[in-house]
Amino acid sequence: MNRLQRPIAKPSARRQGAGPSARRRMLLVIAVLAAASVGLMARAFDLQVVRKQFYQDQGDARFLREVPIAVSRGTIFDRNGEPLAVSTPMVSITVVPSEVLDNADRIPALAQALGTSADDLKAYLEQRADREFAYLRRQMNPDAAQAVLALGVPGVNGQREYKRYYPSGEVTAHVLGFTNIDDHGQEGLELAFDSWLSGKPGAKRVIRDRMGHIVEDVEQVRAPQPGQNLTLSIDRRIQFLAYSELKKQLEDVDADSGEMVILDVHTGEILAMVSLPTYNPNAVNGTTGAQRRNRAVTDVVEPGSTMKPFTLAAGLSSGKYTPTSPLVDTGNGHWMYYGHDIRDDTPNGLLTPTGVLTKSSNIGAAKISLSLDTQFVYDAYKAFGFGDSTGSGFPGESSGFLKVGHTWRPLEKATMAFGYGMNVTPLQLANAYATLADDGVMHSPTFIKEGDNDGKQIVSPQIARELVAMLETVTAPGGTATRAQIANYSVAGKTGTAHLAAIGGYAKNNYNSLFAGIVPATAPRLVGVVVINNPKKGYFGGAVSAPVFQRVMDGALRLLDVPPDNIGRWYVGGPLQSGGGLAGNAPPPANNQDDAAAAEVVDP
């Protein structure tokens, strides 16, 4: 049998099961693919359903941002609609430090555009490398900011902001105050009305690319609410006039500081308030607290003889005195009381109450006060607002100082009658005079035009009018304030010269010079108070402060179109019209002195 004829052997059972069949291999592949599909589906479910929010938040954190929408602070206007404080758009340069550091080759160009050195900029970024946001420069001029952004440095962006600008600069600095770099009020009316002026910033969601640039606005989260405008009672024209004249006078008399306040007597509106030295609110850095302090409301002075009208108000209200009687014996100008020499400038002998004001007699004022019940005098002073805040709402306003009546010693009662032993602010003093000018009605001083400001009757209209007429004699020939006269207008007012307080008593050669006046006297419209602190060239209130009042009020009356009431004569319609003084006291020869030299008392 040859090989071709041999029968073919059948495979053994072992060889038949030696490897997987094609079917089995197919099933295995399918099973693996099915398991992988299930795993992928499970993973997808985990990512898309179970942990969707987590990953969404992570993605948003890298590309979706909520950014603020800047709002403009409200504009502050003067009473005539002239802007006193406005907000101008600026651009702040922001940065993601790590992204700029990743492009370190761009730092020199960025530093040059920002006006700094590359080394300083790099050090600044490295210190903040772990942050996602930092400021490179706040409130740049938009053109300068655009030059920085045009470089296209990764991670560098612009953010719109607003910066406060004060067109009148230092003229209105103490009234308005200023804002910080975040546009929040820090002092003055900017602080007092911060919530009204600020508004509420909005917010929006945006998508940023990997370089930090905004590529899409997604949605507005919160609508911006711009700040509300504010119209003040201040008249910018009168404010500038008061500032200019006061500044000139401080230079002429070499004084340390000075203040002036002007009120509308019928509304209590503050038309002007100036405090010197001042500062530029557009460049606050480097200024001192003394420059920024609004002395007209925060600082106090002893009022000196400007206090005498309120002592006389108590006397007239008591019924013991009228403008013409009884006579007060002031003797030879020296009166020893509790071991202290209370002095007048000249011997005046017998004076009427009006004569006490005309000649500014310390002795006369003290004797009138001492003849009255102590509590009655104290209540009269309190009624005119002394010892209490005026309620103007100005931040940091002082309430002055007035001892409680039952604690007064006799000598204190005597010296307070002519303005020693108590403290007032220039605003308090102006408001007290405005009360006399408005027939005895007191208004709370306000910086807001046409605010709700009902008055309160303090003294009877008759007594208020009598006091204004008595104060006219002070500016008439023979009074202590002839330099306060205004052509074609009658003026009522009072000078004051007070020694500065010092350790153990009063400084002998340092003074505060004051003048408080009402115009026109026959139909009062304005009250002005001038305080000049520690003048070195002259010190009498009639010579130092009264001229400032005269120049400023002369201009203010014309700016406000107040009709003249004294055409062709300096003094008319009052008690000197017939040539004699009230109660028969003929006016003394004209002089410019008041009671400064006579007020040399020590602290009792």
CSV table of N, CA, C and O in Angstrom, one decimal, residues 378-438:
chain,number,residue,atom,x,y,z
A,378,TYR,N,-29.1,131.4,82.0
A,378,TYR,CA,-28.6,130.1,81.4
A,378,TYR,C,-29.7,129.7,80.4
A,378,TYR,O,-29.3,129.3,79.3
A,379,ASP,N,-30.9,129.7,80.8
A,379,ASP,CA,-32.0,129.3,79.8
A,379,ASP,C,-32.0,130.2,78.6
A,379,ASP,O,-32.3,129.7,77.5
A,380,ALA,N,-31.7,131.4,78.7
A,380,ALA,CA,-31.7,132.3,77.6
A,380,ALA,C,-30.6,132.0,76.6
A,380,ALA,O,-30.7,131.9,75.4
A,381,TYR,N,-29.4,131.7,77.2
A,381,TYR,CA,-28.2,131.3,76.4
A,381,TYR,C,-28.5,130.0,75.6
A,381,TYR,O,-28.2,129.8,74.5
A,382,LYS,N,-29.1,129.0,76.4
A,382,LYS,CA,-29.4,127.7,75.8
A,382,LYS,C,-30.4,127.8,74.7
A,382,LYS,O,-30.4,127.2,73.6
A,383,ALA,N,-31.4,128.8,74.9
A,383,ALA,CA,-32.5,128.9,73.8
A,383,ALA,C,-31.9,129.4,72.5
A,383,ALA,O,-32.4,129.0,71.4
A,384,PHE,N,-30.8,130.2,72.6
A,384,PHE,CA,-30.1,130.6,71.3
A,384,PHE,C,-29.2,129.5,70.8
A,384,PHE,O,-28.5,129.8,69.8
A,385,GLY,N,-29.1,128.4,71.4
A,385,GLY,CA,-28.4,127.3,70.8
A,385,GLY,C,-27.0,127.1,71.3
A,385,GLY,O,-26.2,126.2,70.9
A,386,PHE,N,-26.6,127.9,72.3
A,386,PHE,CA,-25.2,127.7,72.8
A,386,PHE,C,-25.1,126.5,73.7
A,386,PHE,O,-26.0,126.2,74.5
A,387,GLY,N,-24.1,125.7,73.5
A,387,GLY,CA,-23.9,124.5,74.2
A,387,GLY,C,-24.5,123.3,73.6
A,387,GLY,O,-24.4,122.2,74.1
A,388,ASP,N,-25.2,123.5,72.4
A,388,ASP,CA,-25.8,122.4,71.7
A,388,ASP,C,-25.4,122.4,70.2
A,388,ASP,O,-25.1,123.5,69.7
A,389,SER,N,-25.4,121.3,69.6
A,389,SER,CA,-25.1,121.2,68.1
A,389,SER,C,-26.2,122.0,67.4
A,389,SER,O,-27.4,121.9,67.8
A,390,THR,N,-25.9,122.6,66.3
A,390,THR,CA,-26.9,123.3,65.5
A,390,THR,C,-27.9,122.4,64.8
A,390,THR,O,-28.9,122.8,64.3
A,391,GLY,N,-27.5,121.1,64.6
A,391,GLY,CA,-28.3,120.2,63.9
A,391,GLY,C,-28.1,120.3,62.4
A,391,GLY,O,-28.9,119.8,61.6
A,392,SER,N,-26.9,120.9,61.9
A,392,SER,CA,-26.7,121.0,60.5
A,392,SER,C,-26.4,119.6,59.8
A,392,SER,O,-26.5,119.5,58.6
A,393,GLY,N,-26.0,118.6,60.6
A,393,GLY,CA,-25.7,117.3,60.1
A,393,GLY,C,-24.3,117.2,59.5
A,393,GLY,O,-23.9,116.2,59.0
A,394,PHE,N,-23.5,118.2,59.7
A,394,PHE,CA,-22.1,118.2,59.2
A,394,PHE,C,-21.3,117.2,60.1
A,394,PHE,O,-21.3,117.4,61.3
A,395,PRO,N,-20.5,116.3,59.5
A,395,PRO,CA,-19.7,115.4,60.3
A,395,PRO,C,-18.7,116.1,61.2
A,395,PRO,O,-18.0,117.0,60.8
A,396,GLY,N,-18.7,115.7,62.5
A,396,GLY,CA,-17.8,116.2,63.4
A,396,GLY,C,-18.1,117.5,64.0
A,396,GLY,O,-17.3,118.2,64.6
A,397,GLU,N,-19.4,118.0,63.8
A,397,GLU,CA,-19.8,119.3,64.3
A,397,GLU,C,-19.7,119.3,65.8
A,397,GLU,O,-20.1,118.4,66.5
A,398,SER,N,-19.1,120.4,66.4
A,398,SER,CA,-19.0,120.6,67.8
A,398,SER,C,-20.2,121.2,68.4
A,398,SER,O,-20.9,122.0,67.7
A,399,SER,N,-20.5,120.9,69.6
A,399,SER,CA,-21.6,121.5,70.3
A,399,SER,C,-21.2,122.7,71.1
A,399,SER,O,-22.0,123.4,71.8
A,400,GLY,N,-19.9,123.0,71.1
A,400,GLY,CA,-19.5,124.1,71.9
A,400,GLY,C,-19.5,123.8,73.4
A,400,GLY,O,-19.6,122.6,73.7
A,401,PHE,N,-19.4,124.8,74.2
A,401,PHE,CA,-19.4,124.5,75.7
A,401,PHE,C,-20.1,125.6,76.4
A,401,PHE,O,-19.8,126.8,76.3
A,402,LEU,N,-21.0,125.2,77.3
A,402,LEU,CA,-21.7,126.1,78.2
A,402,LEU,C,-22.0,125.4,79.5
A,402,LEU,O,-22.7,124.4,79.5
A,403,LYS,N,-21.4,125.8,80.5
A,403,LYS,CA,-21.6,125.1,81.8
A,403,LYS,C,-23.1,125.2,82.2
A,403,LYS,O,-23.8,126.2,81.9
A,404,VAL,N,-23.5,124.2,82.9
A,404,VAL,CA,-24.9,124.1,83.5
A,404,VAL,C,-25.0,125.3,84.5
A,404,VAL,O,-24.2,125.5,85.3
A,405,GLY,N,-26.2,125.9,84.4
A,405,GLY,CA,-26.4,127.2,85.1
A,405,GLY,C,-26.2,127.1,86.6
A,405,GLY,O,-25.6,128.0,87.2
A,406,HIS,N,-26.6,126.0,87.2
A,406,HIS,CA,-26.6,125.9,88.7
A,406,HIS,C,-25.1,125.8,89.2
A,406,HIS,O,-24.9,125.9,90.4
A,407,THR,N,-24.2,125.5,88.3
A,407,THR,CA,-22.8,125.4,88.7
A,407,THR,C,-22.0,126.7,88.5
A,407,THR,O,-20.8,126.8,88.8
A,408,TRP,N,-22.6,127.7,88.0
A,408,TRP,CA,-21.9,129.0,87.8
A,408,TRP,C,-21.5,129.6,89.1
A,408,TRP,O,-22.3,129.8,90.0
A,409,ARG,N,-20.3,130.1,89.1
A,409,ARG,CA,-19.9,130.9,90.2
A,409,ARG,C,-20.1,132.4,89.8
A,409,ARG,O,-20.3,132.7,88.6
A,410,PRO,N,-20.2,133.3,90.8
A,410,PRO,CA,-20.6,134.7,90.4
A,410,PRO,C,-19.7,135.3,89.4
A,410,PRO,O,-20.1,136.0,88.4
A,411,LEU,N,-18.3,135.1,89.5
A,411,LEU,CA,-17.4,135.6,88.5
A,411,LEU,C,-17.6,135.0,87.1
A,411,LEU,O,-17.5,135.7,86.1
A,412,GLU,N,-17.9,133.7,87.1
A,412,GLU,CA,-18.2,133.1,85.8
A,412,GLU,C,-19.5,133.7,85.1
A,412,GLU,O,-19.5,133.9,83.9
A,413,LYS,N,-20.5,134.0,85.9
A,413,LYS,CA,-21.7,134.6,85.4
A,413,LYS,C,-21.4,135.9,84.8
A,413,LYS,O,-21.9,136.3,83.8
A,414,ALA,N,-20.5,136.7,85.5
A,414,ALA,CA,-20.2,138.0,85.0
A,414,ALA,C,-19.4,138.0,83.7
A,414,ALA,O,-19.7,138.7,82.8
A,415,THR,N,-18.4,137.1,83.6
A,415,THR,CA,-17.5,137.1,82.4
A,415,THR,C,-18.2,136.4,81.2
A,415,THR,O,-17.9,136.8,80.1
A,416,MET,N,-19.1,135.5,81.5
A,416,MET,CA,-19.9,134.9,80.4
A,416,MET,C,-20.8,136.0,79.7
A,416,MET,O,-21.1,135.9,78.5
A,417,ALA,N,-21.1,137.0,80.4
A,417,ALA,CA,-22.0,138.1,79.9
A,417,ALA,C,-21.3,138.8,78.7
A,417,ALA,O,-21.9,139.3,77.8
A,418,PHE,N,-19.9,138.8,78.8
A,418,PHE,CA,-19.2,139.4,77.6
A,418,PHE,C,-18.3,138.4,76.9
A,418,PHE,O,-17.3,138.7,76.4
A,419,GLY,N,-18.7,137.1,77.0
A,419,GLY,CA,-18.2,136.1,76.1
A,419,GLY,C,-16.9,135.3,76.6
A,419,GLY,O,-16.2,134.7,75.7
A,420,TYR,N,-16.7,135.3,77.9
A,420,TYR,CA,-15.6,134.5,78.4
A,420,TYR,C,-16.1,133.3,79.3
A,420,TYR,O,-17.2,133.5,79.9
A,421,GLY,N,-15.4,132.2,79.3
A,421,GLY,CA,-15.8,131.1,80.1
A,421,GLY,C,-16.8,130.2,79.3
A,421,GLY,O,-17.5,129.3,80.0
A,422,MET,N,-17.0,130.4,78.0
A,422,MET,CA,-17.8,129.5,77.2
A,422,MET,C,-17.2,129.4,75.8
A,422,MET,O,-16.3,130.2,75.5
A,423,ASN,N,-17.7,128.5,75.1
A,423,ASN,CA,-17.1,128.3,73.7
A,423,ASN,C,-18.2,128.1,72.7
A,423,ASN,O,-19.3,127.5,73.0
A,424,VAL,N,-18.1,128.7,71.5
A,424,VAL,CA,-19.0,128.5,70.4
A,424,VAL,C,-18.3,128.2,69.1
A,424,VAL,O,-17.1,128.5,69.0
A,425,THR,N,-19.0,127.7,68.2
A,425,THR,CA,-18.5,127.5,66.8
A,425,THR,C,-18.9,128.8,66.0
A,425,THR,O,-20.0,129.4,66.4
A,426,PRO,N,-18.2,129.1,65.0
A,426,PRO,CA,-18.7,130.2,64.1
A,426,PRO,C,-20.1,130.0,63.6
A,426,PRO,O,-20.9,130.9,63.5
A,427,LEU,N,-20.5,128.7,63.3
A,427,LEU,CA,-21.8,128.4,62.8
A,427,LEU,C,-22.8,128.6,63.9
A,427,LEU,O,-23.9,129.2,63.6
A,428,GLN,N,-22.6,128.2,65.1
A,428,GLN,CA,-23.5,128.5,66.2
A,428,GLN,C,-23.7,130.0,66.4
A,428,GLN,O,-24.9,130.4,66.6
A,429,LEU,N,-22.7,130.8,66.3
A,429,LEU,CA,-22.8,132.2,66.5
A,429,LEU,C,-23.6,132.8,65.4
A,429,LEU,O,-24.5,133.7,65.6
A,430,ALA,N,-23.4,132.4,64.2
A,430,ALA,CA,-24.1,132.9,63.0
A,430,ALA,C,-25.6,132.6,63.2
A,430,ALA,O,-26.5,133.4,62.9
A,431,ASN,N,-25.9,131.3,63.6
A,431,ASN,CA,-27.3,130.9,63.8
A,431,ASN,C,-28.0,131.7,64.9
A,431,ASN,O,-29.2,132.0,64.7
A,432,ALA,N,-27.3,132.1,65.9
A,432,ALA,CA,-27.9,132.9,67.0
A,432,ALA,C,-28.2,134.3,66.5
A,432,ALA,O,-29.3,134.8,66.8
A,433,TYR,N,-27.3,134.9,65.7
A,433,TYR,CA,-27.6,136.2,65.1
A,433,TYR,C,-28.7,136.1,64.1
A,433,TYR,O,-29.6,137.0,64.0
A,434,ALA,N,-28.8,135.0,63.4
A,434,ALA,CA,-29.9,134.8,62.4
A,434,ALA,C,-31.2,134.8,63.1
A,434,ALA,O,-32.3,135.2,62.6
A,435,THR,N,-31.2,134.2,64.3
A,435,THR,CA,-32.5,134.1,65.1
A,435,THR,C,-33.0,135.5,65.5
A,435,THR,O,-34.2,135.8,65.4
A,436,LEU,N,-32.1,136.4,65.9
A,436,LEU,CA,-32.4,137.8,66.1
A,436,LEU,C,-33.0,138.5,64.9
A,436,LEU,O,-34.0,139.2,64.9
A,437,ALA,N,-32.3,138.2,63.7
A,437,ALA,CA,-32.7,138.8,62.5
A,437,ALA,C,-34.0,138.4,62.0
A,437,ALA,O,-34.7,139.2,61.3
A,438,ASP,N,-34.4,137.2,62.3
A,438,ASP,CA,-35.7,136.7,61.8
A,438,ASP,C,-36.8,136.8,62.9
A,438,ASP,O,-37.6,135.9,63.1
